[in-house]
Structure formats: C-alpha cells, structure tokens
mmCIF file of C-alpha atoms in Angstrom:
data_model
loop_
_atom_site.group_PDB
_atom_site.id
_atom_site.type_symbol
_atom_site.label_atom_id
_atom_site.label_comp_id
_atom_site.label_asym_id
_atom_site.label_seq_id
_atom_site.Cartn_x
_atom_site.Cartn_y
_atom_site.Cartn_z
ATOM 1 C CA UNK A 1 -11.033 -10.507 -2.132
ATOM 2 C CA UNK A 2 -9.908 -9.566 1.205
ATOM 3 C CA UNK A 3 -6.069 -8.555 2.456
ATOM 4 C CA UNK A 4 -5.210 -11.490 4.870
ATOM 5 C CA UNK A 5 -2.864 -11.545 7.593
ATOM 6 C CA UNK A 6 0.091 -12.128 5.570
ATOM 7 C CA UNK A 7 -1.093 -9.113 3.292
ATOM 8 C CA UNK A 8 -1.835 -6.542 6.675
ATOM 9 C CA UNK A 9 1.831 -7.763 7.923
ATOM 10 C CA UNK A 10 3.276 -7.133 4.453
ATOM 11 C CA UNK A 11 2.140 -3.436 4.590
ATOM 12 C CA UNK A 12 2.858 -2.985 8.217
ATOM 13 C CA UNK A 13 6.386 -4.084 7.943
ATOM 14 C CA UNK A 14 6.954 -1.454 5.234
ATOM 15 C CA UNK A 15 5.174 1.215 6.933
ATOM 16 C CA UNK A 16 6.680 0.765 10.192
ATOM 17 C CA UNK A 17 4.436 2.352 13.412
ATOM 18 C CA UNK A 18 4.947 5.985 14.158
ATOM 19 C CA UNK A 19 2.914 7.126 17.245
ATOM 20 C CA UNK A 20 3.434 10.823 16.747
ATOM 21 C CA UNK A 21 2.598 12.642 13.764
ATOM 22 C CA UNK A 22 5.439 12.981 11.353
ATOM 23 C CA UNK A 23 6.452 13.807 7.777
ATOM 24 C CA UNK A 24 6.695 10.826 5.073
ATOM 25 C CA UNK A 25 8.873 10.850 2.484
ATOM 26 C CA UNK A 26 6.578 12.548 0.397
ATOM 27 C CA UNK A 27 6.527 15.230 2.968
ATOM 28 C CA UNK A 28 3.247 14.674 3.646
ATOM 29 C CA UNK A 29 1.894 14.711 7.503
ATOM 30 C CA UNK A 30 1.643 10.848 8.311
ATOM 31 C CA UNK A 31 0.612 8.848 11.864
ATOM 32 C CA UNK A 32 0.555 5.045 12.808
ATOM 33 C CA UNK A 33 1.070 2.659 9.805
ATOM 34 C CA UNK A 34 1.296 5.368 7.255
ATOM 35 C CA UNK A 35 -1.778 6.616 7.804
ATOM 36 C CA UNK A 36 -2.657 10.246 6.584
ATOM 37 C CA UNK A 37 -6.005 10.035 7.518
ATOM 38 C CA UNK A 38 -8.613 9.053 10.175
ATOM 39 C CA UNK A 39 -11.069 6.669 9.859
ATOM 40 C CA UNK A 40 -13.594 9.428 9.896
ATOM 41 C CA UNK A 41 -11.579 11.322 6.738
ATOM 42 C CA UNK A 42 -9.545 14.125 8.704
ATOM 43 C CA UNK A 43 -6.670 14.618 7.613
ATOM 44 C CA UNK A 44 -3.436 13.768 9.965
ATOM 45 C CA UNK A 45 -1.535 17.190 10.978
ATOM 46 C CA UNK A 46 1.863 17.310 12.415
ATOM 47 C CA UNK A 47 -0.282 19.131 15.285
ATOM 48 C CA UNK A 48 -1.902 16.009 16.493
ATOM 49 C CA UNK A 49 -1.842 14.289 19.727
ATOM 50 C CA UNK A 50 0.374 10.962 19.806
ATOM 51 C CA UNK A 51 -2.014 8.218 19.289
ATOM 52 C CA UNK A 52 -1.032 4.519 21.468
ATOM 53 C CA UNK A 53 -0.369 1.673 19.664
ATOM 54 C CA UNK A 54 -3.790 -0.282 19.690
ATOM 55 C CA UNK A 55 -5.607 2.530 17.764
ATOM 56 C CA UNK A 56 -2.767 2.792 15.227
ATOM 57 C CA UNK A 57 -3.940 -0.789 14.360
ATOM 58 C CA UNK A 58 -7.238 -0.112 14.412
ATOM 59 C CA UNK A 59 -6.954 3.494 12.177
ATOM 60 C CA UNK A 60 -4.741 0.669 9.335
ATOM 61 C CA UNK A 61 -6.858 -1.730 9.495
ATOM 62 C CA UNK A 62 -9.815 0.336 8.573
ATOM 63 C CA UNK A 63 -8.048 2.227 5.814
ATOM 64 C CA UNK A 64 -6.194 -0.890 4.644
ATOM 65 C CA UNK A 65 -9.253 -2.676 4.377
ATOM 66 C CA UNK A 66 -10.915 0.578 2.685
ATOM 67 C CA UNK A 67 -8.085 0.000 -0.088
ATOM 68 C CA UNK A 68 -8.629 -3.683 -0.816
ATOM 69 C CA UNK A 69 -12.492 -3.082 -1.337
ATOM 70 C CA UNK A 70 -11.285 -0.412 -3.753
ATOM 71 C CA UNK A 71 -8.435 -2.722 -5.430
ATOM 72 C CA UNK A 72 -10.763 -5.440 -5.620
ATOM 73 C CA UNK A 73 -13.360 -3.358 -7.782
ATOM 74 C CA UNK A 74 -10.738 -2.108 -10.062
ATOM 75 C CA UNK A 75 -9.007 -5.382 -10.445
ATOM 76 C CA UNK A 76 -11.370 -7.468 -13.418
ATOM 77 C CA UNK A 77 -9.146 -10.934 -13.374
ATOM 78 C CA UNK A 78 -8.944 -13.651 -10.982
ATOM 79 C CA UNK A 79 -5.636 -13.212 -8.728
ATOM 80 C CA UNK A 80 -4.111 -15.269 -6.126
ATOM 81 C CA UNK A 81 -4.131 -13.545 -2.290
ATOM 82 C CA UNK A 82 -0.409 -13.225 -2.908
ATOM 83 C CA UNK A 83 -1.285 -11.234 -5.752
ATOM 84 C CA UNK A 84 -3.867 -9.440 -4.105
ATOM 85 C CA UNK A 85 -1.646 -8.581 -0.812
ATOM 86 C CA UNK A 86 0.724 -7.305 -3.209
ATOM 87 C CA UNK A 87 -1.512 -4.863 -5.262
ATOM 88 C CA UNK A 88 -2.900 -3.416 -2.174
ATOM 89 C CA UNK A 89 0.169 -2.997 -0.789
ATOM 90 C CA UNK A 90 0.851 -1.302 -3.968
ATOM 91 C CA UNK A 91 -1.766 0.741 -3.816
ATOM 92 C CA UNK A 92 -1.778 1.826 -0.196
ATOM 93 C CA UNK A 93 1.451 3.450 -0.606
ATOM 94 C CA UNK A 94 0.670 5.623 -3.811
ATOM 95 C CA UNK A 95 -2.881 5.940 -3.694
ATOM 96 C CA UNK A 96 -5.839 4.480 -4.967
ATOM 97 C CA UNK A 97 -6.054 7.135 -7.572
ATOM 98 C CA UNK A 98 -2.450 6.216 -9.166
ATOM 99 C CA UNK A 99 -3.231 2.797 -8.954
ATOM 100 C CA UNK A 100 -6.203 3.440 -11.187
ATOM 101 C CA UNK A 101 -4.716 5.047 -13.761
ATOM 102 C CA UNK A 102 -1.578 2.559 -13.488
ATOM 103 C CA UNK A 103 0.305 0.716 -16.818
ATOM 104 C CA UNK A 104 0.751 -1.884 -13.734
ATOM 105 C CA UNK A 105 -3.527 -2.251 -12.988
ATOM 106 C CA UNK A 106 -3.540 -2.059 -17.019
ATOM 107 C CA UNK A 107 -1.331 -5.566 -17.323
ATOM 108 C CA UNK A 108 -2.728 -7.175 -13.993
ATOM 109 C CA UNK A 109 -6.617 -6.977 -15.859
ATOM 110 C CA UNK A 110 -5.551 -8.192 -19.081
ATOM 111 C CA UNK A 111 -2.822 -11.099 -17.811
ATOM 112 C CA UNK A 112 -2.160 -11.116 -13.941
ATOM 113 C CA UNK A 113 0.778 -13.857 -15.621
ATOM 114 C CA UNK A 114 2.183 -11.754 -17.558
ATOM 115 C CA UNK A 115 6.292 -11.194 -15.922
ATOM 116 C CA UNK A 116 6.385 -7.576 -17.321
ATOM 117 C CA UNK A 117 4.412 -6.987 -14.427
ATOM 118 C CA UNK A 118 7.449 -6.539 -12.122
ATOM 119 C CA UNK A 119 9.022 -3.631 -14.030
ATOM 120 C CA UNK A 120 5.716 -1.812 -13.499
ATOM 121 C CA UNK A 121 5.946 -2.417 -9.587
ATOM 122 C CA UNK A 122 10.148 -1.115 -10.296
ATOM 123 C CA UNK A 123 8.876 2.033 -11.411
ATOM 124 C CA UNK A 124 7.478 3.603 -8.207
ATOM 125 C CA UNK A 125 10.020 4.331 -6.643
ATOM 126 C CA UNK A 126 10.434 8.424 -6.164
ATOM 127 C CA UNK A 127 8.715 10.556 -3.739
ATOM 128 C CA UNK A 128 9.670 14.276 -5.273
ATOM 129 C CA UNK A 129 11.478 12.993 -8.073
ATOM 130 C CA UNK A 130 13.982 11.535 -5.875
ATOM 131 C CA UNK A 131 14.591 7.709 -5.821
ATOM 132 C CA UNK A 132 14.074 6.118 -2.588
ATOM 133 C CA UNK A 133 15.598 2.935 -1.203
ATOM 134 C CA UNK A 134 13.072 2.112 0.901
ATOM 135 C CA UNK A 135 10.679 2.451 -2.158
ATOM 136 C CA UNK A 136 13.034 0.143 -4.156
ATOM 137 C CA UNK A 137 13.323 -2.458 -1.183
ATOM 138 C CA UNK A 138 9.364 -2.162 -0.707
ATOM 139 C CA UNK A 139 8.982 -2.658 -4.724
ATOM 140 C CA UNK A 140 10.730 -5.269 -4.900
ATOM 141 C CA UNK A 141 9.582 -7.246 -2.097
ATOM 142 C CA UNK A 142 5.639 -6.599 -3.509
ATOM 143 C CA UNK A 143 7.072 -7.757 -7.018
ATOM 144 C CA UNK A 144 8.611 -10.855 -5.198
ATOM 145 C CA UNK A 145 5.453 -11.595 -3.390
ATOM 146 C CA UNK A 146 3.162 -10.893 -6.473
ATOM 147 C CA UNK A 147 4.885 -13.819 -8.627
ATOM 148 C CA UNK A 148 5.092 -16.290 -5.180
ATOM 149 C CA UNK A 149 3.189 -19.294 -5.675
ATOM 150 C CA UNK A 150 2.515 -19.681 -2.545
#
C-alpha cells in the first residue's frame, strides 16, 4: 500500500512546517515536516541553513513514503488506506524501529478489527517520560482515523 493524500495531510497537519532547524519534543534536532533527516541520510543539525517551503515537501514526501514501504512490509493483514494512513502516521512519529517491536503492529497482524487496538495507539504519548498533549491529540486523531470506515 501507498500513503495517499489524505494520509500525507494527516501527518503534515501534526507535524506542522518548520523552515529552520529546531528541537522536537524529544529534543532531537528536527527541520520541515518533522524531518530529522535528509533524503540522502544526514542527519538535521540545529546548524543548518533554513530550507524554503517546496523542499520541505519534497524532503517528507521522500521519507514519508520511505516509512509506508517499511510499514507495508511489516504489516502481514489486509488494511483499509485509513488504516494504513494511520499506522504510518504512527510510525513516522516514533520510528520505524518502535513500530516493529510494537504490542500495537502485534494486534494490527493478527486482527486489524480488533478495538483494543486504540489503547495501543493511547500509549505513545511521552517524549522523556513526560506526557505530551500534542501526542495525546495526535493519538487520538490516528486511533479515530484507524477505526473510520471511510
């Protein structure tokens, strides 16, 4: 499966667009749509140059698309794209790596049905052991979108 435009808009709207380099949450050194990396693999530093706003895009869309190849090899069931959009999503904002070894990637491959999936979206919600509210308000929303029919 692909992300579609609803799913590149989902994670946009919860990344928001930073043109300078900055610090996220998880005080870690972040550009454009959450980015904290170049297409090529560097890795962003608060020393960078401001990038414009067309080659934000163009650095998320890369990497987003990067993470729904790598969501859609780990994922073994047959989802819906809401369901999709919502895992990458997921998975763009903690990693590919904690996504792998998720309780939440555990339920989706053995029933993408199953409702207990929205208390594993609830519980990623900390950056340094702190709750966040944006991380509640983006949980939620991915939870809400998961279970959408349409």
């Amino acid at each position: 499966m692909k992300l579609d435009l609803n799913g590149y808009n989902l994670i946009c709207e919860f990344e928001g667009l930073k043109l300078k380099p900055y610090l996220c949450s998880a005080k870690i050194p972040t550009i454009g749509y959450g980015n904290t990396y170049y297409p090529n693999g560097k890795r962003v530093t608060l020393l960078d140059d401001a990038i414009t706003k067309e080659y934000a895009f163009e650095i998320f869309k890369t990497i987003a698309d990067k993470f729904a190849k790598r969501v859609d090899d780990m994922v073994k069931t047959e989802l819906t794209q809401n369901q999709f959009n919502a895992l990458v999503s997921f998975a763009y904002n903690v990693g590919t790596g904690a996504f792998a070894t998720s309780t939440l990637l555990k339920k989706v491959n053995i029933n993408p049905n199953d409702a207990t999936i929205k208390n594993e979206f609830l519980k990623w919600v900390r950056a340094n052991k702190k709750v966040i509210q944006g991380l509640v308000n983006r949980r939620n929303k991915e939870a809400l979108i998961y279970f959408a029919s349409k």
